[in-house]
Short mmCIF file of C-alpha atoms and ligand atoms in Angstrom, two decimals:
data_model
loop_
_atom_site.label_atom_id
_atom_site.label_comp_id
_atom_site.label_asym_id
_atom_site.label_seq_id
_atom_site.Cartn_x
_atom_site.Cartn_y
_atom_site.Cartn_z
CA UNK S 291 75.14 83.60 96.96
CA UNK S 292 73.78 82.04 100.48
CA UNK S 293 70.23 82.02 100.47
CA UNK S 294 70.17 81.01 103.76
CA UNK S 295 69.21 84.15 105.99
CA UNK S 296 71.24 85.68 108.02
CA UNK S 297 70.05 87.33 112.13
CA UNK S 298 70.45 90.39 110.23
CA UNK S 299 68.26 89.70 106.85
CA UNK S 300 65.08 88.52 109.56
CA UNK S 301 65.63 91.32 111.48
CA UNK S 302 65.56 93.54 107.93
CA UNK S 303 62.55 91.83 107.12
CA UNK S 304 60.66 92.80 110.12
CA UNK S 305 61.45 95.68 109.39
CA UNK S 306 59.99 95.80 105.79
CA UNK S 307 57.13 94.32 107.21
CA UNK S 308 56.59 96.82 110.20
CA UNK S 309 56.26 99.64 107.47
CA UNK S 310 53.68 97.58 104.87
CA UNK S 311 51.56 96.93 107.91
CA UNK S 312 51.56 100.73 108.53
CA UNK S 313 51.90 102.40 105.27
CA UNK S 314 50.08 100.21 102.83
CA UNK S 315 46.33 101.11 102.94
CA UNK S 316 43.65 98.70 102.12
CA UNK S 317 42.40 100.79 99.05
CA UNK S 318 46.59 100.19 97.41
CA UNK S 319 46.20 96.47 98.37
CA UNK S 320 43.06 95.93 96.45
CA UNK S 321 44.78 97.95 93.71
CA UNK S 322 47.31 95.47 94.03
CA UNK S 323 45.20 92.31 94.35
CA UNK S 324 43.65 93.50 91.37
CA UNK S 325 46.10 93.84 89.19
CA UNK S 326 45.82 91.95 86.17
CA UNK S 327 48.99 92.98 83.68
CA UNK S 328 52.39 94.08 84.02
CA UNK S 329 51.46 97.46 85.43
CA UNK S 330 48.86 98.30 87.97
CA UNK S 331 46.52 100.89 87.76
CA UNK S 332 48.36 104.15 87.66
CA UNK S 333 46.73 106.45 90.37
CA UNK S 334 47.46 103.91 92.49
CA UNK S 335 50.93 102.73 91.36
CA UNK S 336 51.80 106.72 91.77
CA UNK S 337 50.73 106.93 95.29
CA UNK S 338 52.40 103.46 96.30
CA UNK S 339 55.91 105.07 94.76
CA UNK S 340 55.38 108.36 96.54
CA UNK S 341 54.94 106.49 100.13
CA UNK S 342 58.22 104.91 99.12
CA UNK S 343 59.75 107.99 98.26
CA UNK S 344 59.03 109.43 101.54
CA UNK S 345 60.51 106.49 103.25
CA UNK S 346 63.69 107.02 101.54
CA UNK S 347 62.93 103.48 99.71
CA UNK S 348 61.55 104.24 96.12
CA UNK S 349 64.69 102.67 94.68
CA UNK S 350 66.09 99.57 96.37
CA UNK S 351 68.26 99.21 93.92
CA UNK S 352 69.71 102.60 92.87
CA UNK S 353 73.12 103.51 94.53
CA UNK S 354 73.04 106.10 97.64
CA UNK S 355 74.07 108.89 95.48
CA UNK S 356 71.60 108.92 93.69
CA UNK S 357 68.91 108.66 96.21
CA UNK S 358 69.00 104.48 96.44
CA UNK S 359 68.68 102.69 99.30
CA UNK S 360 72.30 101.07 99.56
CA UNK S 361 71.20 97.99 100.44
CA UNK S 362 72.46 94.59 99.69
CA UNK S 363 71.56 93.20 97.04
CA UNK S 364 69.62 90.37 99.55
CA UNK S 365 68.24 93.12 101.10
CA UNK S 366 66.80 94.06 97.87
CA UNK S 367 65.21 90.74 97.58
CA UNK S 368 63.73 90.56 100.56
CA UNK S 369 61.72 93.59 100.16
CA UNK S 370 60.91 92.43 97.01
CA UNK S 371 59.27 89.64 98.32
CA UNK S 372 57.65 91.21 100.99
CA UNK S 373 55.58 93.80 99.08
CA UNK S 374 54.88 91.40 96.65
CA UNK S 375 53.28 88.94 99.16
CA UNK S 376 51.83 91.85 100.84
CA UNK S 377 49.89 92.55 97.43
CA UNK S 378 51.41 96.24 96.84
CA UNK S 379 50.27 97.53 93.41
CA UNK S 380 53.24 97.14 90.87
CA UNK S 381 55.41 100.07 91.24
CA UNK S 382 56.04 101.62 87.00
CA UNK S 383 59.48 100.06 85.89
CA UNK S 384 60.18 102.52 82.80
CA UNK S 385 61.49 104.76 85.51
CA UNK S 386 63.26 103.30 88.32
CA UNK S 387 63.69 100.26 86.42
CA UNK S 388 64.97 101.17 83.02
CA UNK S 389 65.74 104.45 81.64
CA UNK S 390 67.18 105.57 85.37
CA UNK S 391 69.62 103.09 85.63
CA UNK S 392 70.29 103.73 81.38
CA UNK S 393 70.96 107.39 82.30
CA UNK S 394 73.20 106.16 85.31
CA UNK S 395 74.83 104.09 82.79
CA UNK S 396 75.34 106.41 79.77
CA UNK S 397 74.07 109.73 80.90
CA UNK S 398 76.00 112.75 81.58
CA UNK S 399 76.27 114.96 84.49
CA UNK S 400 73.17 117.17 83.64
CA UNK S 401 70.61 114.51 83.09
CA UNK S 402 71.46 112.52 85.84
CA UNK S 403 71.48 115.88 88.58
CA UNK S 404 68.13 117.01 86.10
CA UNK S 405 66.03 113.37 85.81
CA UNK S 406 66.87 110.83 88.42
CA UNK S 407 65.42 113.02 91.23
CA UNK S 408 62.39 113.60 89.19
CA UNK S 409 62.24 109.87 88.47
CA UNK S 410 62.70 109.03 92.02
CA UNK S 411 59.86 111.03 93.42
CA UNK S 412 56.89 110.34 90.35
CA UNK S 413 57.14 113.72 89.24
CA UNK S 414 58.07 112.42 86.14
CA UNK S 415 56.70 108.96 84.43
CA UNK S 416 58.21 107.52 81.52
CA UNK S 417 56.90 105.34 78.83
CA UNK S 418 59.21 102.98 76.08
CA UNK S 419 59.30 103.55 72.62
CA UNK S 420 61.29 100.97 70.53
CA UNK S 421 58.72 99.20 68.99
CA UNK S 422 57.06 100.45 65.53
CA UNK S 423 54.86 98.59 63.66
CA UNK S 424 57.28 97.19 61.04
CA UNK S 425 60.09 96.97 63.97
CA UNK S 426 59.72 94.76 67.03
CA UNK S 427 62.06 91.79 67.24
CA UNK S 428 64.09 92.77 64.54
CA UNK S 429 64.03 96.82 66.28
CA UNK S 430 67.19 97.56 64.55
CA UNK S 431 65.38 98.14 61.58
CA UNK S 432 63.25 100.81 63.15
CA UNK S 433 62.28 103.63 61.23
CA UNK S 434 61.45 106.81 63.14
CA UNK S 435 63.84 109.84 62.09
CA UNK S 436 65.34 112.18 63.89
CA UNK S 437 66.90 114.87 61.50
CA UNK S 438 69.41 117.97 63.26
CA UNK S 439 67.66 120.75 63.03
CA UNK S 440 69.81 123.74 64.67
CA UNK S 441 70.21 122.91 68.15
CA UNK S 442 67.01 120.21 67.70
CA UNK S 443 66.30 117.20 66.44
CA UNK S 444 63.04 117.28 63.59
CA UNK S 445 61.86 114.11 64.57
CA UNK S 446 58.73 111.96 62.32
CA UNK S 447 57.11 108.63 62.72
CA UNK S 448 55.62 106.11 65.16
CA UNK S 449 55.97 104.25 67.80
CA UNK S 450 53.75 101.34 69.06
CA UNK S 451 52.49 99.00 71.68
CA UNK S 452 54.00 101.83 74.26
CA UNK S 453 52.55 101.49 77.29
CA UNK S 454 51.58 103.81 79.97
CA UNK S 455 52.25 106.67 76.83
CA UNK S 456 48.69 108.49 77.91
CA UNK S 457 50.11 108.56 81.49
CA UNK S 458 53.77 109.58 80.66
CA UNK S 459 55.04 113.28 80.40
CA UNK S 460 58.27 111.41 79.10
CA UNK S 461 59.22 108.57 76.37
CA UNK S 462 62.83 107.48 76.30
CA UNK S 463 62.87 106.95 72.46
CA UNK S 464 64.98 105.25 69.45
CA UNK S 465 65.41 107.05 67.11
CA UNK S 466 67.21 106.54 63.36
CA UNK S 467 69.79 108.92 62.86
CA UNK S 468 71.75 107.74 59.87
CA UNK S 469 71.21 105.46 57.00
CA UNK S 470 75.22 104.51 57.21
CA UNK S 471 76.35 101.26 57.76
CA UNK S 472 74.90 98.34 60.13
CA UNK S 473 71.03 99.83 60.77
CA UNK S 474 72.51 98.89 64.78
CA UNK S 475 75.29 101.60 63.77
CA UNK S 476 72.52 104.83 62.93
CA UNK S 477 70.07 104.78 65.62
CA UNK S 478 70.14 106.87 68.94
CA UNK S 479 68.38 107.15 72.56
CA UNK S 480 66.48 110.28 72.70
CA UNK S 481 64.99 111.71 76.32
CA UNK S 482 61.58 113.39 74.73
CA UNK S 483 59.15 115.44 75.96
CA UNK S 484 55.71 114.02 75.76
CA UNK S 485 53.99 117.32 75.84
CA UNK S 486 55.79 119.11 72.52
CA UNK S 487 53.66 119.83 69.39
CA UNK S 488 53.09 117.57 66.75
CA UNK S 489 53.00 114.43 69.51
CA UNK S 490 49.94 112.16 69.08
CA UNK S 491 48.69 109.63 71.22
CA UNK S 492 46.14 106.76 70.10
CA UNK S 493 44.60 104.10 72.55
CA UNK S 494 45.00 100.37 72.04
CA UNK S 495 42.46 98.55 73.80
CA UNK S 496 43.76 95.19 75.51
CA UNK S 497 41.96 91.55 75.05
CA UNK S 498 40.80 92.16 78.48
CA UNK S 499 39.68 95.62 78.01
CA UNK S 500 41.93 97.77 79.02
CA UNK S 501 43.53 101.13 78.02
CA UNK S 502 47.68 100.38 79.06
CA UNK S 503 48.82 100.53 75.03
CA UNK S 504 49.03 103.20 72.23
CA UNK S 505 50.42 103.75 69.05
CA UNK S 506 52.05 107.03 69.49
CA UNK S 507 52.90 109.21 65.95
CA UNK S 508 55.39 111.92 65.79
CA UNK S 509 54.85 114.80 63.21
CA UNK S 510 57.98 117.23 62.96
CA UNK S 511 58.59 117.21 66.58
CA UNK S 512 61.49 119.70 68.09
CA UNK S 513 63.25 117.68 70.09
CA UNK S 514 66.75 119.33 71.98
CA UNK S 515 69.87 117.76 70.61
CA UNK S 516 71.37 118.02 74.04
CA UNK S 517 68.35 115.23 75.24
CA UNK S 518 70.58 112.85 73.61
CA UNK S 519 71.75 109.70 76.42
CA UNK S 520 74.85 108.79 74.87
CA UNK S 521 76.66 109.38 71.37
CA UNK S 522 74.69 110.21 68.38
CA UNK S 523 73.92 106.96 66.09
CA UNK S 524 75.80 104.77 69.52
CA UNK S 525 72.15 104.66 70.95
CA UNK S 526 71.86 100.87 70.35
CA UNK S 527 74.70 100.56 72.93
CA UNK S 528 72.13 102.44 75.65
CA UNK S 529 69.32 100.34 74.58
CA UNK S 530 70.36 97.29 75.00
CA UNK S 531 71.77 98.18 78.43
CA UNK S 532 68.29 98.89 79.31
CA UNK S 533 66.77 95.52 77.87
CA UNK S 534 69.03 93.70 80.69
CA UNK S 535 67.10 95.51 83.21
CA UNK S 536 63.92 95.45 81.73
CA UNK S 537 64.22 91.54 81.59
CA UNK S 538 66.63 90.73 84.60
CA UNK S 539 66.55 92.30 88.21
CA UNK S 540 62.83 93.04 88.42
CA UNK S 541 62.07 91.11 91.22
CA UNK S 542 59.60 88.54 89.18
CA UNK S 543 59.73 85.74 91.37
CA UNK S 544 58.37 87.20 94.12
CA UNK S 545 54.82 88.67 91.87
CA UNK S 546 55.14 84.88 90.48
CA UNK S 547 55.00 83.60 94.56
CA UNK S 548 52.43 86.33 94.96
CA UNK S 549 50.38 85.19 92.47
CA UNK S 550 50.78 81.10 93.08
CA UNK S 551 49.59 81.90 96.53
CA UNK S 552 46.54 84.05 95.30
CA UNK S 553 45.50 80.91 92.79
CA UNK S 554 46.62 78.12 96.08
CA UNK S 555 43.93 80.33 97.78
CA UNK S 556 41.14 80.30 95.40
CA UNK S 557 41.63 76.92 94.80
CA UNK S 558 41.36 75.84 98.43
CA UNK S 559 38.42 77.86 98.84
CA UNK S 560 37.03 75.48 95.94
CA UNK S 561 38.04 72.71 97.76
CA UNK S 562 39.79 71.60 94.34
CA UNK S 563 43.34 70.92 96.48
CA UNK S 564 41.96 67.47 97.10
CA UNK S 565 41.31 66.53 93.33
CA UNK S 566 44.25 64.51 91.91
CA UNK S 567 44.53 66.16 88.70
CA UNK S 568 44.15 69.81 90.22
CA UNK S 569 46.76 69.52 93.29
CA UNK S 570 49.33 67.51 90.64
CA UNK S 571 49.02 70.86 88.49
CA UNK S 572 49.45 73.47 91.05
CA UNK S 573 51.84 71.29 92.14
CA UNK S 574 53.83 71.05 88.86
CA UNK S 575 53.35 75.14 88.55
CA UNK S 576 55.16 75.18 92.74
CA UNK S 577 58.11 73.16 91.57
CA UNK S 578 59.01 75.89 87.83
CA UNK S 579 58.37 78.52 90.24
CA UNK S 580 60.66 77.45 92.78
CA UNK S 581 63.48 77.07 89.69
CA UNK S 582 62.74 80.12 88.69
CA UNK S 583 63.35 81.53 92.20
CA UNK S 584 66.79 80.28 91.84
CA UNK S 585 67.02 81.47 88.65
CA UNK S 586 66.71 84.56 89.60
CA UNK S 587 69.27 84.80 92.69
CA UNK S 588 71.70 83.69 90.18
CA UNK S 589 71.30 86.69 88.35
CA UNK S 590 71.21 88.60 91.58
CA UNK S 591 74.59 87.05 92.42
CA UNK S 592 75.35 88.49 88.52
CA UNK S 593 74.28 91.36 89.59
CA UNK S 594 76.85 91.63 92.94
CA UNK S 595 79.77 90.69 90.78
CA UNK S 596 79.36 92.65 87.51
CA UNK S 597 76.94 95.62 88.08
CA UNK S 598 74.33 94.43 85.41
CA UNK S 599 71.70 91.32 84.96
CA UNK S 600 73.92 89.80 81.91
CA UNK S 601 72.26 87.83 79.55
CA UNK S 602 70.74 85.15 82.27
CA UNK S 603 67.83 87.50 82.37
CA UNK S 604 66.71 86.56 79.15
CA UNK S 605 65.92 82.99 80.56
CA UNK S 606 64.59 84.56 83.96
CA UNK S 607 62.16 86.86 81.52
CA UNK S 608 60.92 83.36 79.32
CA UNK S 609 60.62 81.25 82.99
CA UNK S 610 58.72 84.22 84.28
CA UNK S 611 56.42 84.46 81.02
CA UNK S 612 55.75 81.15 80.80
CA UNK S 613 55.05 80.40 85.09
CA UNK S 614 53.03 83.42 84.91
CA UNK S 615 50.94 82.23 82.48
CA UNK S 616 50.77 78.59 83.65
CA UNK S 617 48.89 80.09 87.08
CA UNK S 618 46.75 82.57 84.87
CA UNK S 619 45.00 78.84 83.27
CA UNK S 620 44.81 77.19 85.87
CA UNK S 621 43.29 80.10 88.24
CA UNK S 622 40.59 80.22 85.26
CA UNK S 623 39.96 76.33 85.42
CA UNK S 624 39.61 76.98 89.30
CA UNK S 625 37.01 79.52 88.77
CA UNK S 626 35.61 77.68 86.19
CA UNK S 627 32.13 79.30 84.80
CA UNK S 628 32.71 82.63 87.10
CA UNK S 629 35.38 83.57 84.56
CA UNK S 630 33.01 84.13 82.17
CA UNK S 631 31.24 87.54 83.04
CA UNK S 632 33.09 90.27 81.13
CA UNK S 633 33.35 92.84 84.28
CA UNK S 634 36.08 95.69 84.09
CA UNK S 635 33.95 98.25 85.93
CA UNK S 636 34.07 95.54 89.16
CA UNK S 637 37.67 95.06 89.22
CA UNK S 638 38.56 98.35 89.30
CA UNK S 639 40.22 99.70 93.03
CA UNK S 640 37.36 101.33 94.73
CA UNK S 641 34.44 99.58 92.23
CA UNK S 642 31.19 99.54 94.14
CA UNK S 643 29.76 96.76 91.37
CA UNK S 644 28.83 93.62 92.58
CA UNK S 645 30.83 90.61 91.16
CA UNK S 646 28.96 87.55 89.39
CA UNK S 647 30.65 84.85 92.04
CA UNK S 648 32.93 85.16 94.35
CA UNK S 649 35.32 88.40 94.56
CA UNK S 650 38.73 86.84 94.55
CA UNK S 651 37.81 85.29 91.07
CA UNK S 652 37.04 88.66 89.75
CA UNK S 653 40.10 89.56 87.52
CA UNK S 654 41.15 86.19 86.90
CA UNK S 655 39.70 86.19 83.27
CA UNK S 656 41.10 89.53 82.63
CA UNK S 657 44.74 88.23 84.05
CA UNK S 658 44.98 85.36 81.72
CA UNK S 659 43.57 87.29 78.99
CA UNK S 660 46.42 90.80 79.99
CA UNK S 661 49.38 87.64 80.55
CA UNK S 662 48.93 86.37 76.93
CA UNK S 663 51.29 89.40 76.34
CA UNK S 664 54.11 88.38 78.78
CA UNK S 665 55.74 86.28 76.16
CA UNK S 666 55.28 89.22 73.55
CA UNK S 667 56.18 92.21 75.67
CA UNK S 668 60.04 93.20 76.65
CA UNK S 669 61.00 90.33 73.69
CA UNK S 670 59.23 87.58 72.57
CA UNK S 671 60.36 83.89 74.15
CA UNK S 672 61.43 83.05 70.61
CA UNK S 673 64.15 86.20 71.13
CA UNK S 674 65.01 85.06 74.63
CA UNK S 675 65.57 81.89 73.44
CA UNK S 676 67.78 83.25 70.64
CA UNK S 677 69.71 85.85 72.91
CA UNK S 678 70.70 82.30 75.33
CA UNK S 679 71.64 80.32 72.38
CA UNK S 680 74.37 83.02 71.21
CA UNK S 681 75.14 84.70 74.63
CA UNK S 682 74.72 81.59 77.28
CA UNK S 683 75.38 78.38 74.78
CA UNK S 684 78.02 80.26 72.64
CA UNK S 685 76.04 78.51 69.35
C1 FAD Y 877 51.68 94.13 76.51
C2 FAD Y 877 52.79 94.68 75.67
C3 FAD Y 877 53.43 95.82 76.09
C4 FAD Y 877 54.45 96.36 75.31
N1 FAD Y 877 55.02 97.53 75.71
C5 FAD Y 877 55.95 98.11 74.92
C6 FAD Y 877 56.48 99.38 75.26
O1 FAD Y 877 56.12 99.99 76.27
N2 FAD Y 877 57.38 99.93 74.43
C7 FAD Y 877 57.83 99.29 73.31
O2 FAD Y 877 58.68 99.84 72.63
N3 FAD Y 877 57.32 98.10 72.93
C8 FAD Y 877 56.40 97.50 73.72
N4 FAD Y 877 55.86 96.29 73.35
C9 FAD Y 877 56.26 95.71 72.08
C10 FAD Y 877 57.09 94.44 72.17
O3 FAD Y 877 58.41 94.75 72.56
C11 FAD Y 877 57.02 93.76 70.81
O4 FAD Y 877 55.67 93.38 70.61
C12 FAD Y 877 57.92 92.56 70.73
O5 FAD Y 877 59.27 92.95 70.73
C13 FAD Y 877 57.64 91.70 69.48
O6 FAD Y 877 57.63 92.47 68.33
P1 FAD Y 877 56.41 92.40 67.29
O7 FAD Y 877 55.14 92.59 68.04
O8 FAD Y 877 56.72 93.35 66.20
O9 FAD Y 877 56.41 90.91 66.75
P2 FAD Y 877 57.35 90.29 65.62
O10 FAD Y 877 58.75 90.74 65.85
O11 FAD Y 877 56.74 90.60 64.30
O12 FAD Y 877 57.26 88.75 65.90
C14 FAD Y 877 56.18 87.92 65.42
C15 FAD Y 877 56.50 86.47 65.77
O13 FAD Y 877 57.71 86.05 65.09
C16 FAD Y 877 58.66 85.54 66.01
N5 FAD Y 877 60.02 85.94 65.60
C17 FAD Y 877 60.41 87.17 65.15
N6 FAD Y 877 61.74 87.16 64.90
C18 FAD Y 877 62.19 85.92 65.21
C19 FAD Y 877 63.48 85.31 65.16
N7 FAD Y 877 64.58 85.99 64.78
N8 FAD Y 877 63.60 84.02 65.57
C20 FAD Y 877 62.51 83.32 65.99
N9 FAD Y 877 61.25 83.86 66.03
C21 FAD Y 877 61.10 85.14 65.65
C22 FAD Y 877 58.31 86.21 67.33
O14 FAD Y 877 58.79 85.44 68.43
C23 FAD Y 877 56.79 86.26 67.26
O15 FAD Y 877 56.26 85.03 67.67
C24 FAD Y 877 54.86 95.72 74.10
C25 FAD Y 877 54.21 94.55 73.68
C26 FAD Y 877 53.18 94.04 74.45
C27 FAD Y 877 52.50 92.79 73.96
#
């Protein structure tokens, strides 16, 4: 893949930027700037998707026919970048990111014409649930039964860590349907209804203090057979389609460039680019960034010539993890003693509180405390690691 740009790609990205300068308000900046996990704040991720949607550009990636952009694949990245420099607030992946391209994938004719408008436009939002809590690496072993029923599934048991699950009308959900065989062999992907009896939804307060996680528990819940995405007990097939889109082809490079510039910023305001020790770090943190920038257009080039991530994205998803979290430390040692105060009410979009210290080091306590999770969340480093050595080393 050329990463050189082309007449055309500059003039696409004036383009991009022509539209952020007119479309992208102040207050969904801030949201943006103030972002401190892998989601933003959800009024304001909603509202960023919608102005998207309107533009005809809410998925970059999608094919025309289903209401994508048709763009190249550069094109892609490019806009990528741009909103991420431009500090949009993170736009919800467990839509446009995962289960539409799973139902594009494996879905049949009725949930595609049925969900991938609805996902397109944020009438619908979905949230994940694989994990349980005696199933997260190993998720094969997941418990949560679905029993037939009629023309319905009985389905009983829980799901955890989910995120965004007290914002979602929808969970795209694993499900074990039959003891038989490998425990990969008896599970299934369910579509599910958040708002059907017998669905319960707990909080799970972050490090940082924030609502984003639940444990969710199911309690006979009627669930229609025909919400199946794929063959019964052939769900593990869907899911780990997903999982390649979850960790590849999610434009992390460019939130990683985002966020290198945001901590180059602080720390110039600091004066701290003229210590040794400090410029050799950031420094250090520019030059695994820029890798993982390559990294990543590899698996965009993956992308162009197979249709799916492949398993490079498991070493984009640990690069990413582990970048992210370099610039989360060293944005605290910036800040030094102003990451102390425990805030949330001043980092919220629209918060008329007064930050102790300067405002751009506001959320940086509450990043590196949300980021501790990046090299839990979507498969821990240790499985990414594991997934390379089989798929990428052939060990
Ligand atoms: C912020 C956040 C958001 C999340 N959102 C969602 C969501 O929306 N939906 C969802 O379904 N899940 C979600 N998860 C759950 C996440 O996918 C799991 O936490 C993750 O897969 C790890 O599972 P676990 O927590 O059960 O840890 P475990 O699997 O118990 O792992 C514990 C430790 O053992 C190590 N380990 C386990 N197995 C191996 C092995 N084979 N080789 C080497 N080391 C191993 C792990 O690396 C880890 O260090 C989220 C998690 C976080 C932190």
């Amino acid at each position: 893949m050329h990463l050189e740009s082309s007449a055309e790609n500059y003039a696409f990205r004036d383009q991009v930027r022509a539209f952020l300068a007119e479309n992208l308000s102040e207050e969904l900046r801030e949201a943006g700037r103030l972002t401190t996990s892998i989601i933003s704040d959800h009024d304001a991720s909603q509202a960023w998707q919608k102005v998207l949607y309107r533009q005809g550009w809410a998925a970059p990636s999608w094919p025309r026919e289903h209401g994508g952009t048709g763009w190249t694949p550069m094109q892609q990245h490019i806009f990528a970048v741009e909103c991420a420099l431009a500090d949009v607030p993170i736009v919800t992946p467990t839509g446009l990111a995962m289960v539409g391209p799973a139902i594009m994938g494996h879905g049949n004719d009725e949930q595609k014409a049925h969900y991938l408008p609805r996902i397109l436009s944020a009438e619908d939002n979905w949230c994940q649930g694989y994990s349980e809590p005696g199933s997260g690496s190993d998720l094969a072993s997941l418990q949560t039964r679905a029993v037939p029923d009629g023309e319905d599934y009985l389905i009983n048991g829980s799901k955890i860590w989910t995120t965004n699950a007290h914002n979602a009308n929808r969970m795209f959900c694993l499900v074990r349907t039959s003891n038989e065989g490998k425990p990969q062999e008896g599970i299934s992907f369910i579509l599910i209804d958040m708002a059907s009896p017998g669905i319960r939804v707990e909080p799970i307060i972050t490090l940082a203090g924030n609502h984003e996680l639940n444990q969710v528990f199911f309690e006979d819940v009627r669930v229609p057979r025909e919400n199946l995405v794929g063959a019964e007990n052939d769900g593990w097939t869907v899911a780990k389609y997903l999982l390649e889109f979850e960790r590849g082809g999610r434009a992390w490079g460019a939130r990683l460039r985002g966020a290198h510039n945001r901590l180059s910023a602080i720390a110039e305001a600091r004066g701290l680019t003229a210590r040794a020790a400090f410029a050799r770090a950031l420094a250090d943190l520019e030059v695994r960034l820029t890798a993982m920038e390559y990294t990543e257009h590899r698996v965009i080039a993956d992308i162009v010539a197979s249709g799916r991530p492949g398993p490079a994205s498991s070493l984009l998803k640990l690069q990413a993890a582990t970048v992210m979290q370099g610039i989360d430390e060293l944005a605290v040692d910036a800040v030094a003693y102003y990451a102390a105060p425990h805030q949330p009410a001043a980092r919220q979009p629209g918060s008329n509180v007064e930050p102790i210290g300067e405002p751009d080091g506001v959320a940086v306590m509450a990043r590196y405390l949300d980021q501790r999770a990046r090299s839990i969340a979507g498969g821990t480093n240790e499985i990414q690691r594991n997934i390379m050595a089989k798929l990428v080393l052939g060990m």
